[in-house]
mmCIF file of C-alpha atoms and ligand atoms in Angstrom:
data_model
loop_
_atom_site.group_PDB
_atom_site.id
_atom_site.type_symbol
_atom_site.label_atom_id
_atom_site.label_comp_id
_atom_site.label_asym_id
_atom_site.label_seq_id
_atom_site.Cartn_x
_atom_site.Cartn_y
_atom_site.Cartn_z
ATOM 1 C CA UNK A 611 89.905 76.318 80.171
ATOM 2 C CA UNK A 612 93.059 78.468 78.349
ATOM 3 C CA UNK A 613 93.481 81.829 79.198
ATOM 4 C CA UNK A 614 95.699 83.903 77.070
ATOM 5 C CA UNK A 615 97.124 87.073 78.606
ATOM 6 C CA UNK A 616 98.247 89.666 76.097
ATOM 7 C CA UNK A 617 100.542 92.863 77.384
ATOM 8 C CA UNK A 618 101.444 90.480 79.963
ATOM 9 C CA UNK A 619 104.474 91.751 82.032
ATOM 10 C CA UNK A 620 106.680 90.272 84.393
ATOM 11 C CA UNK A 621 104.587 91.580 87.185
ATOM 12 C CA UNK A 622 101.322 90.371 85.625
ATOM 13 C CA UNK A 623 102.555 86.635 85.579
ATOM 14 C CA UNK A 624 103.870 86.550 89.339
ATOM 15 C CA UNK A 625 100.158 87.928 90.326
ATOM 16 C CA UNK A 626 98.072 85.624 88.092
ATOM 17 C CA UNK A 627 100.393 82.884 88.710
ATOM 18 C CA UNK A 628 99.839 83.574 92.466
ATOM 19 C CA UNK A 629 96.030 83.758 92.122
ATOM 20 C CA UNK A 630 95.529 80.866 90.167
ATOM 21 C CA UNK A 631 97.644 78.669 92.668
ATOM 22 C CA UNK A 632 95.461 79.497 95.563
ATOM 23 C CA UNK A 633 92.663 77.991 93.417
ATOM 24 C CA UNK A 634 92.824 74.264 94.533
ATOM 25 C CA UNK A 635 91.343 72.516 91.538
ATOM 26 C CA UNK A 636 92.249 75.142 88.821
ATOM 27 C CA UNK A 637 91.960 74.178 85.550
ATOM 28 C CA UNK A 638 92.629 77.635 84.036
ATOM 29 C CA UNK A 639 95.845 77.092 82.406
ATOM 30 C CA UNK A 640 97.403 80.600 81.259
ATOM 31 C CA UNK A 641 99.748 81.815 78.321
ATOM 32 C CA UNK A 642 101.410 85.185 78.679
ATOM 33 C CA UNK A 643 102.217 87.130 75.741
ATOM 34 C CA UNK A 644 104.054 89.978 76.200
ATOM 35 C CA UNK A 645 102.637 92.070 73.267
ATOM 36 C CA UNK A 646 99.469 93.608 72.855
ATOM 37 C CA UNK A 647 96.282 92.082 71.288
ATOM 38 C CA UNK A 648 95.647 93.919 68.021
ATOM 39 C CA UNK A 649 94.733 92.970 64.375
ATOM 40 C CA UNK A 650 98.165 91.257 63.894
ATOM 41 C CA UNK A 651 98.601 89.169 66.748
ATOM 42 C CA UNK A 652 94.836 87.888 67.201
ATOM 43 C CA UNK A 653 95.288 84.930 65.527
ATOM 44 C CA UNK A 654 97.676 83.778 68.824
ATOM 45 C CA UNK A 655 94.184 83.206 70.564
ATOM 46 C CA UNK A 656 93.168 80.802 68.574
ATOM 47 C CA UNK A 657 92.327 77.763 70.912
ATOM 48 C CA UNK A 658 91.731 79.973 73.902
ATOM 49 C CA UNK A 659 88.390 79.932 75.653
ATOM 50 C CA UNK A 660 89.291 83.690 76.972
ATOM 51 C CA UNK A 661 91.466 86.597 76.284
ATOM 52 C CA UNK A 662 92.719 88.775 79.385
ATOM 53 C CA UNK A 663 93.679 92.275 78.013
ATOM 54 C CA UNK A 664 94.732 95.460 79.734
ATOM 55 C CA UNK A 665 94.210 99.309 78.644
ATOM 56 C CA UNK A 666 96.223 99.646 75.686
ATOM 57 C CA UNK A 667 95.166 96.470 73.904
ATOM 58 C CA UNK A 668 92.872 97.626 70.842
ATOM 59 C CA UNK A 669 89.448 95.464 70.783
ATOM 60 C CA UNK A 670 87.848 97.290 68.022
ATOM 61 C CA UNK A 671 85.059 95.134 65.859
ATOM 62 C CA UNK A 672 88.061 93.686 63.580
ATOM 63 C CA UNK A 673 89.617 92.136 66.532
ATOM 64 C CA UNK A 674 86.297 91.034 68.303
ATOM 65 C CA UNK A 675 85.346 89.532 65.518
ATOM 66 C CA UNK A 676 88.455 87.551 64.765
ATOM 67 C CA UNK A 677 88.551 86.045 68.184
ATOM 68 C CA UNK A 678 85.044 85.046 67.953
ATOM 69 C CA UNK A 679 85.923 83.268 64.807
ATOM 70 C CA UNK A 680 89.075 82.036 66.610
ATOM 71 C CA UNK A 681 86.683 80.412 69.359
ATOM 72 C CA UNK A 682 87.267 82.638 72.434
ATOM 73 C CA UNK A 683 84.235 83.213 74.401
ATOM 74 C CA UNK A 684 85.311 85.786 76.939
ATOM 75 C CA UNK A 685 87.538 88.939 77.086
ATOM 76 C CA UNK A 686 88.490 89.529 80.597
ATOM 77 C CA UNK A 687 89.704 93.349 81.336
ATOM 78 C CA UNK A 688 92.063 93.590 83.787
ATOM 79 C CA UNK A 689 91.182 97.115 84.599
ATOM 80 C CA UNK A 690 88.341 98.949 85.208
ATOM 81 C CA UNK A 691 88.027 101.281 81.937
ATOM 82 C CA UNK A 692 86.752 99.703 79.134
ATOM 83 C CA UNK A 693 87.119 102.408 75.980
ATOM 84 C CA UNK A 694 89.281 99.848 74.165
ATOM 85 C CA UNK A 695 86.514 97.325 73.258
ATOM 86 C CA UNK A 696 83.738 97.448 70.865
ATOM 87 C CA UNK A 697 81.108 96.198 73.473
ATOM 88 C CA UNK A 698 78.292 96.443 70.583
ATOM 89 C CA UNK A 699 80.627 94.126 67.999
ATOM 90 C CA UNK A 700 81.339 91.780 71.464
ATOM 91 C CA UNK A 701 77.675 91.462 71.941
ATOM 92 C CA UNK A 702 77.191 90.750 68.456
ATOM 93 C CA UNK A 703 79.462 87.845 68.289
ATOM 94 C CA UNK A 704 78.101 86.591 71.794
ATOM 95 C CA UNK A 705 81.247 87.363 73.770
ATOM 96 C CA UNK A 706 81.428 88.022 77.306
ATOM 97 C CA UNK A 707 83.293 91.116 78.408
ATOM 98 C CA UNK A 708 84.137 91.594 82.062
ATOM 99 C CA UNK A 709 86.063 94.225 83.719
ATOM 100 C CA UNK A 710 87.571 94.590 87.310
ATOM 101 C CA UNK A 711 85.546 97.705 88.266
ATOM 102 C CA UNK A 712 87.100 98.115 91.734
ATOM 103 C CA UNK A 713 90.319 96.840 92.415
ATOM 104 C CA UNK A 714 91.974 99.805 94.608
ATOM 105 C CA UNK A 715 90.400 103.251 93.917
ATOM 106 C CA UNK A 716 92.496 104.787 97.135
ATOM 107 C CA UNK A 717 95.495 103.561 94.896
ATOM 108 C CA UNK A 718 94.590 105.654 91.824
ATOM 109 C CA UNK A 719 93.320 108.627 94.150
ATOM 110 C CA UNK A 720 96.462 108.719 96.551
ATOM 111 C CA UNK A 721 98.229 109.008 93.317
ATOM 112 C CA UNK A 722 96.301 111.647 91.896
ATOM 113 C CA UNK A 723 97.275 113.273 95.068
ATOM 114 C CA UNK A 724 100.624 112.540 95.255
ATOM 115 C CA UNK A 725 100.586 114.326 91.610
ATOM 116 C CA UNK A 726 98.789 117.541 92.719
ATOM 117 C CA UNK A 727 101.401 117.611 95.979
ATOM 118 C CA UNK A 728 104.498 117.156 93.750
ATOM 119 C CA UNK A 729 103.520 119.780 91.254
ATOM 120 C CA UNK A 730 102.416 122.161 94.035
ATOM 121 C CA UNK A 731 105.645 122.052 95.935
ATOM 122 C CA UNK A 732 107.849 121.260 92.466
ATOM 123 C CA UNK A 733 109.421 118.596 94.910
ATOM 124 C CA UNK A 734 110.484 116.845 91.435
ATOM 125 C CA UNK A 735 112.612 120.021 90.735
ATOM 126 C CA UNK A 736 114.101 119.876 94.136
ATOM 127 C CA UNK A 737 115.198 116.502 93.841
ATOM 128 C CA UNK A 738 117.304 117.065 90.884
ATOM 129 C CA UNK A 739 118.603 120.156 91.901
ATOM 130 C CA UNK A 740 119.748 118.867 95.829
ATOM 131 C CA UNK A 741 121.544 115.851 93.689
ATOM 132 C CA UNK A 742 123.363 118.903 91.616
ATOM 133 C CA UNK A 743 124.422 120.309 95.013
ATOM 134 C CA UNK A 744 121.854 123.349 94.122
ATOM 135 C CA UNK A 745 119.964 124.216 97.525
ATOM 136 C CA UNK A 746 118.280 127.470 96.305
ATOM 137 C CA UNK A 747 114.454 127.814 96.578
ATOM 138 C CA UNK A 748 113.778 130.251 93.785
ATOM 139 C CA UNK A 749 111.503 128.517 91.402
ATOM 140 C CA UNK A 750 110.084 126.225 94.003
ATOM 141 C CA UNK A 751 107.531 128.348 95.428
ATOM 142 C CA UNK A 752 104.383 126.562 96.175
ATOM 143 C CA UNK A 753 100.870 126.952 97.172
ATOM 144 C CA UNK A 754 99.153 126.084 100.589
ATOM 145 C CA UNK A 755 96.538 123.731 99.646
ATOM 146 C CA UNK A 756 94.483 124.140 103.006
ATOM 147 C CA UNK A 757 91.467 126.342 101.731
ATOM 148 C CA UNK A 758 91.755 125.857 98.032
ATOM 149 C CA UNK A 759 88.832 124.816 95.989
ATOM 150 C CA UNK A 760 89.228 121.376 94.325
ATOM 151 C CA UNK A 761 86.997 120.354 91.290
ATOM 152 C CA UNK A 762 86.138 116.677 90.839
ATOM 153 C CA UNK A 763 85.187 115.836 87.537
ATOM 154 C CA UNK A 764 83.292 112.329 87.891
ATOM 155 C CA UNK A 765 82.483 111.371 91.398
ATOM 156 C CA UNK A 766 82.435 107.581 90.947
ATOM 157 C CA UNK A 767 84.976 105.381 93.127
ATOM 158 C CA UNK A 768 87.946 107.054 92.360
ATOM 159 C CA UNK A 769 86.662 110.751 92.157
ATOM 160 C CA UNK A 770 85.051 110.116 95.507
ATOM 161 C CA UNK A 771 88.218 108.804 96.873
ATOM 162 C CA UNK A 772 90.331 111.804 95.588
ATOM 163 C CA UNK A 773 87.376 114.426 97.137
ATOM 164 C CA UNK A 774 87.730 112.412 100.577
ATOM 165 C CA UNK A 775 91.950 113.237 101.012
ATOM 166 C CA UNK A 776 91.446 116.766 99.344
ATOM 167 C CA UNK A 777 89.026 117.292 102.130
ATOM 168 C CA UNK A 778 91.156 115.927 104.925
ATOM 169 C CA UNK A 779 94.117 118.668 103.638
ATOM 170 C CA UNK A 780 91.170 121.207 104.165
ATOM 171 C CA UNK A 781 90.364 122.093 100.783
ATOM 172 C CA UNK A 782 86.822 122.673 99.967
ATOM 173 C CA UNK A 783 85.477 120.108 97.251
ATOM 174 C CA UNK A 784 83.008 120.384 94.728
ATOM 175 C CA UNK A 785 82.240 118.243 91.695
ATOM 176 C CA UNK A 786 80.692 117.861 88.563
ATOM 177 C CA UNK A 787 78.849 114.285 87.522
ATOM 178 C CA UNK A 788 75.549 113.759 85.271
ATOM 179 C CA UNK A 789 74.833 110.903 88.125
ATOM 180 C CA UNK A 790 75.573 112.504 91.351
ATOM 181 C CA UNK A 791 76.386 110.114 94.420
ATOM 182 C CA UNK A 792 75.020 110.259 97.926
ATOM 183 C CA UNK A 793 78.793 109.691 99.043
ATOM 184 C CA UNK A 794 80.067 112.616 97.544
ATOM 185 C CA UNK A 795 77.178 114.820 98.849
ATOM 186 C CA UNK A 796 78.438 114.027 102.311
ATOM 187 C CA UNK A 797 82.041 115.834 101.326
ATOM 188 C CA UNK A 798 80.761 118.873 99.097
ATOM 189 C CA UNK A 799 78.581 120.321 96.431
ATOM 190 C CA UNK A 800 77.597 119.416 92.984
ATOM 191 C CA UNK A 801 77.724 122.162 90.378
ATOM 192 C CA UNK A 802 77.270 122.144 86.668
ATOM 193 C CA UNK A 803 80.641 122.155 84.629
ATOM 194 C CA UNK A 804 80.260 125.937 83.689
ATOM 195 C CA UNK A 805 80.096 126.531 87.431
ATOM 196 C CA UNK A 806 83.099 123.949 88.254
ATOM 197 C CA UNK A 807 85.531 125.405 86.081
ATOM 198 C CA UNK A 808 85.723 129.062 87.111
ATOM 199 C CA UNK A 809 85.821 128.171 90.774
ATOM 200 C CA UNK A 810 88.264 125.623 90.914
ATOM 201 C CA UNK A 811 92.004 126.360 91.950
ATOM 202 C CA UNK A 812 92.699 122.302 91.037
ATOM 203 C CA UNK A 813 90.560 120.414 88.331
ATOM 204 C CA UNK A 814 90.899 116.555 88.688
ATOM 205 C CA UNK A 815 89.463 114.244 86.233
ATOM 206 C CA UNK A 816 87.756 110.981 87.049
ATOM 207 C CA UNK A 817 85.084 110.427 84.684
ATOM 208 C CA UNK A 818 85.372 107.262 81.914
ATOM 209 C CA UNK A 819 86.244 108.009 78.443
ATOM 210 C CA UNK A 820 83.154 107.909 76.440
ATOM 211 C CA UNK A 821 81.804 109.655 73.133
ATOM 212 C CA UNK A 822 79.972 112.173 75.526
ATOM 213 C CA UNK A 823 83.604 112.990 77.431
ATOM 214 C CA UNK A 824 86.439 112.683 74.866
ATOM 215 C CA UNK A 825 88.012 116.112 75.232
ATOM 216 C CA UNK A 826 85.856 117.569 77.756
ATOM 217 C CA UNK A 827 88.717 119.429 78.522
ATOM 218 C CA UNK A 828 89.278 122.047 75.411
ATOM 219 C CA UNK A 829 90.220 125.439 74.325
ATOM 220 C CA UNK A 830 86.570 126.362 75.162
ATOM 221 C CA UNK A 831 86.176 124.539 78.564
ATOM 222 C CA UNK A 832 89.908 126.117 79.594
ATOM 223 C CA UNK A 833 88.941 129.219 79.092
ATOM 224 C CA UNK A 834 86.373 128.768 81.593
ATOM 225 C CA UNK A 835 88.996 127.638 84.302
ATOM 226 C CA UNK A 836 90.680 130.257 86.726
ATOM 227 C CA UNK A 837 93.899 131.410 85.474
ATOM 228 C CA UNK A 838 96.834 129.553 86.986
ATOM 229 C CA UNK A 839 94.487 126.211 87.512
ATOM 230 C CA UNK A 840 96.276 123.023 88.089
ATOM 231 C CA UNK A 841 95.222 120.067 86.044
ATOM 232 C CA UNK A 842 95.314 116.517 86.890
ATOM 233 C CA UNK A 843 94.263 113.725 84.707
ATOM 234 C CA UNK A 844 94.581 109.962 85.949
ATOM 235 C CA UNK A 845 91.495 108.756 84.322
ATOM 236 C CA UNK A 846 92.261 108.437 80.415
ATOM 237 C CA UNK A 847 94.335 110.756 77.809
ATOM 238 C CA UNK A 848 91.334 111.086 75.615
ATOM 239 C CA UNK A 849 89.297 113.389 78.070
ATOM 240 C CA UNK A 850 91.860 116.103 76.958
ATOM 241 C CA UNK A 851 92.488 117.872 73.681
ATOM 242 C CA UNK A 852 95.855 117.796 74.334
ATOM 243 C CA UNK A 853 97.357 120.544 71.544
ATOM 244 C CA UNK A 854 94.596 122.978 73.503
ATOM 245 C CA UNK A 855 96.446 121.951 77.028
ATOM 246 C CA UNK A 856 99.737 123.166 75.440
ATOM 247 C CA UNK A 857 98.573 126.510 74.430
ATOM 248 C CA UNK A 858 97.160 126.941 77.729
ATOM 249 C CA UNK A 859 100.554 125.941 79.506
ATOM 250 C CA UNK A 860 102.211 128.549 76.978
ATOM 251 C CA UNK A 861 100.150 131.432 77.631
ATOM 252 C CA UNK A 862 100.156 130.373 81.488
ATOM 253 C CA UNK A 863 96.589 129.961 81.669
ATOM 254 C CA UNK A 864 97.148 126.457 83.303
ATOM 255 C CA UNK A 865 99.514 126.779 85.871
ATOM 256 C CA UNK A 866 100.332 123.437 86.339
ATOM 257 C CA UNK A 867 99.584 119.867 84.616
ATOM 258 C CA UNK A 868 99.739 116.155 85.625
ATOM 259 C CA UNK A 869 99.010 113.416 83.589
ATOM 260 C CA UNK A 870 99.183 109.622 84.270
ATOM 261 C CA UNK A 871 97.641 109.212 80.893
ATOM 262 C CA UNK A 872 97.682 110.198 77.623
ATOM 263 C CA UNK A 873 95.671 110.023 74.271
ATOM 264 C CA UNK A 874 98.926 108.565 72.566
ATOM 265 C CA UNK A 875 99.980 106.387 74.864
ATOM 266 C CA UNK A 876 99.406 102.906 73.331
ATOM 267 C CA UNK A 877 102.260 102.907 71.334
ATOM 268 C CA UNK A 878 104.598 104.009 73.864
ATOM 269 C CA UNK A 879 103.299 103.234 77.452
ATOM 270 C CA UNK A 880 104.678 100.344 79.262
ATOM 271 C CA UNK A 881 107.671 99.802 77.496
ATOM 272 C CA UNK A 882 111.092 100.970 77.400
ATOM 273 C CA UNK A 883 111.909 103.455 74.952
ATOM 274 C CA UNK A 884 114.996 105.287 76.320
ATOM 275 C CA UNK A 885 117.033 103.993 73.262
ATOM 276 C CA UNK A 886 114.882 105.037 70.420
ATOM 277 C CA UNK A 887 113.893 108.840 69.102
ATOM 278 C CA UNK A 888 110.398 109.120 69.992
ATOM 279 C CA UNK A 889 108.378 110.666 67.146
ATOM 280 C CA UNK A 890 105.348 111.877 69.010
ATOM 281 C CA UNK A 891 106.309 115.642 69.140
ATOM 282 C CA UNK A 892 102.885 116.691 71.399
ATOM 283 C CA UNK A 893 104.339 114.599 73.817
ATOM 284 C CA UNK A 894 107.960 115.429 73.668
ATOM 285 C CA UNK A 895 106.543 119.265 73.978
ATOM 286 C CA UNK A 896 104.754 118.431 77.070
ATOM 287 C CA UNK A 897 107.820 116.890 78.852
ATOM 288 C CA UNK A 898 109.829 120.363 78.246
ATOM 289 C CA UNK A 899 107.458 122.244 80.773
ATOM 290 C CA UNK A 900 108.845 122.538 84.162
ATOM 291 C CA UNK A 901 104.894 122.760 85.401
ATOM 292 C CA UNK A 902 103.890 119.709 83.219
ATOM 293 C CA UNK A 903 104.715 116.278 84.655
ATOM 294 C CA UNK A 904 103.792 113.193 82.880
ATOM 295 C CA UNK A 905 103.852 109.495 84.308
ATOM 296 C CA UNK A 906 103.149 106.191 82.370
ATOM 297 C CA UNK A 907 99.811 105.253 83.554
ATOM 298 C CA UNK A 908 100.827 103.844 86.727
ATOM 299 C CA UNK A 909 98.233 105.123 89.463
ATOM 300 C CA UNK A 910 96.901 101.682 89.761
ATOM 301 C CA UNK A 911 100.086 100.038 90.455
ATOM 302 C CA UNK A 912 100.408 98.778 93.690
ATOM 303 C CA UNK A 913 100.892 95.681 95.336
ATOM 304 C CA UNK A 914 97.572 95.463 96.576
ATOM 305 C CA UNK A 915 95.856 96.614 93.265
ATOM 306 C CA UNK A 916 97.742 93.770 91.272
ATOM 307 C CA UNK A 917 96.499 91.205 93.862
ATOM 308 C CA UNK A 918 92.896 92.111 93.386
ATOM 309 C CA UNK A 919 93.279 92.679 89.861
ATOM 310 C CA UNK A 920 94.266 88.893 89.317
ATOM 311 C CA UNK A 921 92.161 87.726 91.871
ATOM 312 C CA UNK A 922 88.889 89.428 90.073
ATOM 313 C CA UNK A 923 89.750 88.575 86.904
ATOM 314 C CA UNK A 924 89.950 84.712 87.623
ATOM 315 C CA UNK A 925 86.626 85.121 89.807
ATOM 316 C CA UNK A 926 85.146 86.600 86.832
ATOM 317 C CA UNK A 927 85.679 83.731 84.241
ATOM 318 C CA UNK A 928 85.330 81.180 87.400
ATOM 319 C CA UNK A 929 81.979 82.754 87.982
ATOM 320 C CA UNK A 930 80.551 82.926 84.248
ATOM 321 C CA UNK A 931 81.749 79.315 83.662
ATOM 322 C CA UNK A 932 79.992 78.006 86.882
ATOM 323 C CA UNK A 933 76.779 80.021 86.761
ATOM 324 C CA UNK A 934 76.538 81.403 82.955
ATOM 325 C CA UNK A 935 77.215 85.024 84.603
ATOM 326 C CA UNK A 936 79.054 87.529 85.514
ATOM 327 C CA UNK A 937 78.279 90.272 88.278
ATOM 328 C CA UNK A 938 81.220 92.570 86.518
ATOM 329 C CA UNK A 939 79.770 92.074 82.714
ATOM 330 C CA UNK A 940 79.911 94.961 80.680
ATOM 331 C CA UNK A 941 77.710 93.383 77.831
ATOM 332 C CA UNK A 942 73.975 93.778 78.078
ATOM 333 C CA UNK A 943 72.388 91.248 76.180
ATOM 334 C CA UNK A 944 71.715 88.298 78.607
ATOM 335 C CA UNK A 945 71.138 85.734 76.021
ATOM 336 C CA UNK A 946 75.114 85.718 75.749
ATOM 337 C CA UNK A 947 75.872 85.225 79.496
ATOM 338 C CA UNK A 948 75.099 81.345 78.991
ATOM 339 C CA UNK A 949 77.361 79.562 76.914
ATOM 340 C CA UNK A 950 76.918 76.184 77.239
ATOM 341 C CA UNK A 951 80.055 75.514 75.233
ATOM 342 C CA UNK A 952 82.336 77.229 77.540
ATOM 343 C CA UNK A 953 84.076 74.442 79.775
ATOM 344 C CA UNK A 954 82.108 74.137 82.899
ATOM 345 C CA UNK A 955 84.013 72.922 85.995
ATOM 346 C CA UNK A 956 82.910 72.226 89.296
ATOM 347 C CA UNK A 957 84.139 74.578 92.079
HETATM 348 P P1 LIG B 1443 83.281 104.933 88.208
HETATM 349 O O1 LIG B 1443 82.604 104.309 86.946
HETATM 350 O O2 LIG B 1443 83.201 104.498 89.827
HETATM 351 O O3 LIG B 1443 82.993 106.206 88.123
HETATM 352 C C1 LIG B 1443 82.792 107.333 87.064
HETATM 353 C C2 LIG B 1443 81.948 108.537 87.167
HETATM 354 O O4 LIG B 1443 81.881 109.310 85.986
HETATM 355 C C3 LIG B 1443 80.525 108.115 87.611
HETATM 356 O O5 LIG B 1443 80.235 108.554 88.940
HETATM 357 C C4 LIG B 1443 79.843 108.687 86.225
HETATM 358 O O6 LIG B 1443 78.611 109.009 86.541
HETATM 359 C C5 LIG B 1443 80.599 109.682 85.674
HETATM 360 N N1 LIG B 1443 80.482 110.107 84.829
HETATM 361 C C6 LIG B 1443 80.028 109.989 83.646
HETATM 362 N N2 LIG B 1443 79.894 110.754 82.459
HETATM 363 C C7 LIG B 1443 80.337 111.658 82.993
HETATM 364 C C8 LIG B 1443 80.774 113.302 82.767
HETATM 365 N N3 LIG B 1443 80.156 113.308 81.195
HETATM 366 N N4 LIG B 1443 80.977 114.010 83.243
HETATM 367 C C9 LIG B 1443 81.207 113.783 84.434
HETATM 368 N N5 LIG B 1443 81.392 112.608 84.973
HETATM 369 C C10 LIG B 1443 80.636 111.548 84.456
HETATM 370 O O7 LIG B 1443 84.944 104.801 87.713
HETATM 371 P P2 LIG B 1443 85.799 104.774 88.365
HETATM 372 O O8 LIG B 1443 86.615 103.312 89.233
HETATM 373 O O9 LIG B 1443 86.141 105.774 89.379
HETATM 374 O O10 LIG B 1443 87.402 105.014 87.623
HETATM 375 C C11 LIG B 1443 87.208 106.436 86.612
HETATM 376 C C12 LIG B 1443 88.244 106.334 85.615
HETATM 377 O O11 LIG B 1443 89.421 106.226 86.101
HETATM 378 C C13 LIG B 1443 88.098 105.008 84.757
HETATM 379 O O12 LIG B 1443 87.038 105.055 83.746
HETATM 380 C C14 LIG B 1443 89.398 104.890 84.352
HETATM 381 O O13 LIG B 1443 89.473 105.426 82.947
HETATM 382 C C15 LIG B 1443 90.234 105.595 85.144
HETATM 383 N N6 LIG B 1443 91.293 104.935 85.582
HETATM 384 C C16 LIG B 1443 92.555 105.236 85.689
HETATM 385 C C17 LIG B 1443 93.459 104.370 86.202
HETATM 386 C C18 LIG B 1443 95.118 104.697 86.181
HETATM 387 O O14 LIG B 1443 95.912 103.794 86.584
HETATM 388 N N7 LIG B 1443 95.584 105.807 86.030
HETATM 389 C C19 LIG B 1443 93.040 103.078 87.133
HETATM 390 C C20 LIG B 1443 91.740 103.102 87.167
HETATM 391 C C21 LIG B 1443 90.853 103.403 86.278
#
């Protein structure tokens, strides 16, 4: 079986090759492309049984249709989020779409907490100051987290892991999620979004990007937040109306912002643009605030997570090939879960 990996970085190759090598009778031939999958590059999937993609590959209906035309039968996401794939088009063309739903929720939660800690105690500024021989404390004043209220939007695996850590800090945790979970109920109380926003000293986003959550943080919802609120987004950039967030940073209604994701990230993130003039004025404005941290979508990036991502992605395709079903399938129509033409091997 031929698997074409798009947006493949050296670290992807390292972990996928290692995962493939542990499969004794492996028949998966992996081809790595360091560029993303798009309408311009989809022709390179020709002859592949499956493609493996990441968060910034764009699989709209035209790309999905082209994949089907090239004979590809499965789209393997090596991430949890799937907002970049047109699932309806995949179902229409009979392609399996599978993701890695839970490779390390703690990795992302720990990163969200690292952002909270950095922003709150200004360690990003202290690091630079001390290197310049400046040991003054003015401007580094933080707030004790113990006793503060953390509002979690989305209490799935990552939201609950974040809530658990913040509870350990002595914070009060509250949450909004249209589908409440028993795991969160052990940590704190559910609220409506309208109740959560004015009560929270820190708001951390952990819901997926969907039509219903796009720009869930906007001018109106920001106005309901506590003045000086700290806003953390490790989920997807499209959850924020970034222009509204910039206005709120300028007016000081938002007192601190940490982003691991950005709405326009696909043309920049995961590559070195340090020798270029970056044209995205919104992103560049964000980087000028001393109380805004922007990272390049790295919350997932731990050794343990990369290992599990590679293992689970290969397990997904093996399971589908051998049994005709895949428990991590995101496509609804059961008839597409059996593709007799896909090469079947004994494992
Ligand atoms: P999950 O599927 O376990 O949980 C998502 C939760 O959001 C569910 O409980 C769901 O009910 C809730 N939800 C749905 N609609 C909502 C709404 N309108 N308002 C509030 N909550 C809503 O997902 P998981 O694993 O916790 O991941 C969350 C998100 O984190 C992913 O969708 C992905 O976008 C992002 N992510 C970011 C990574 C990074 O490296 N920065 C890595 C992995 C995931």
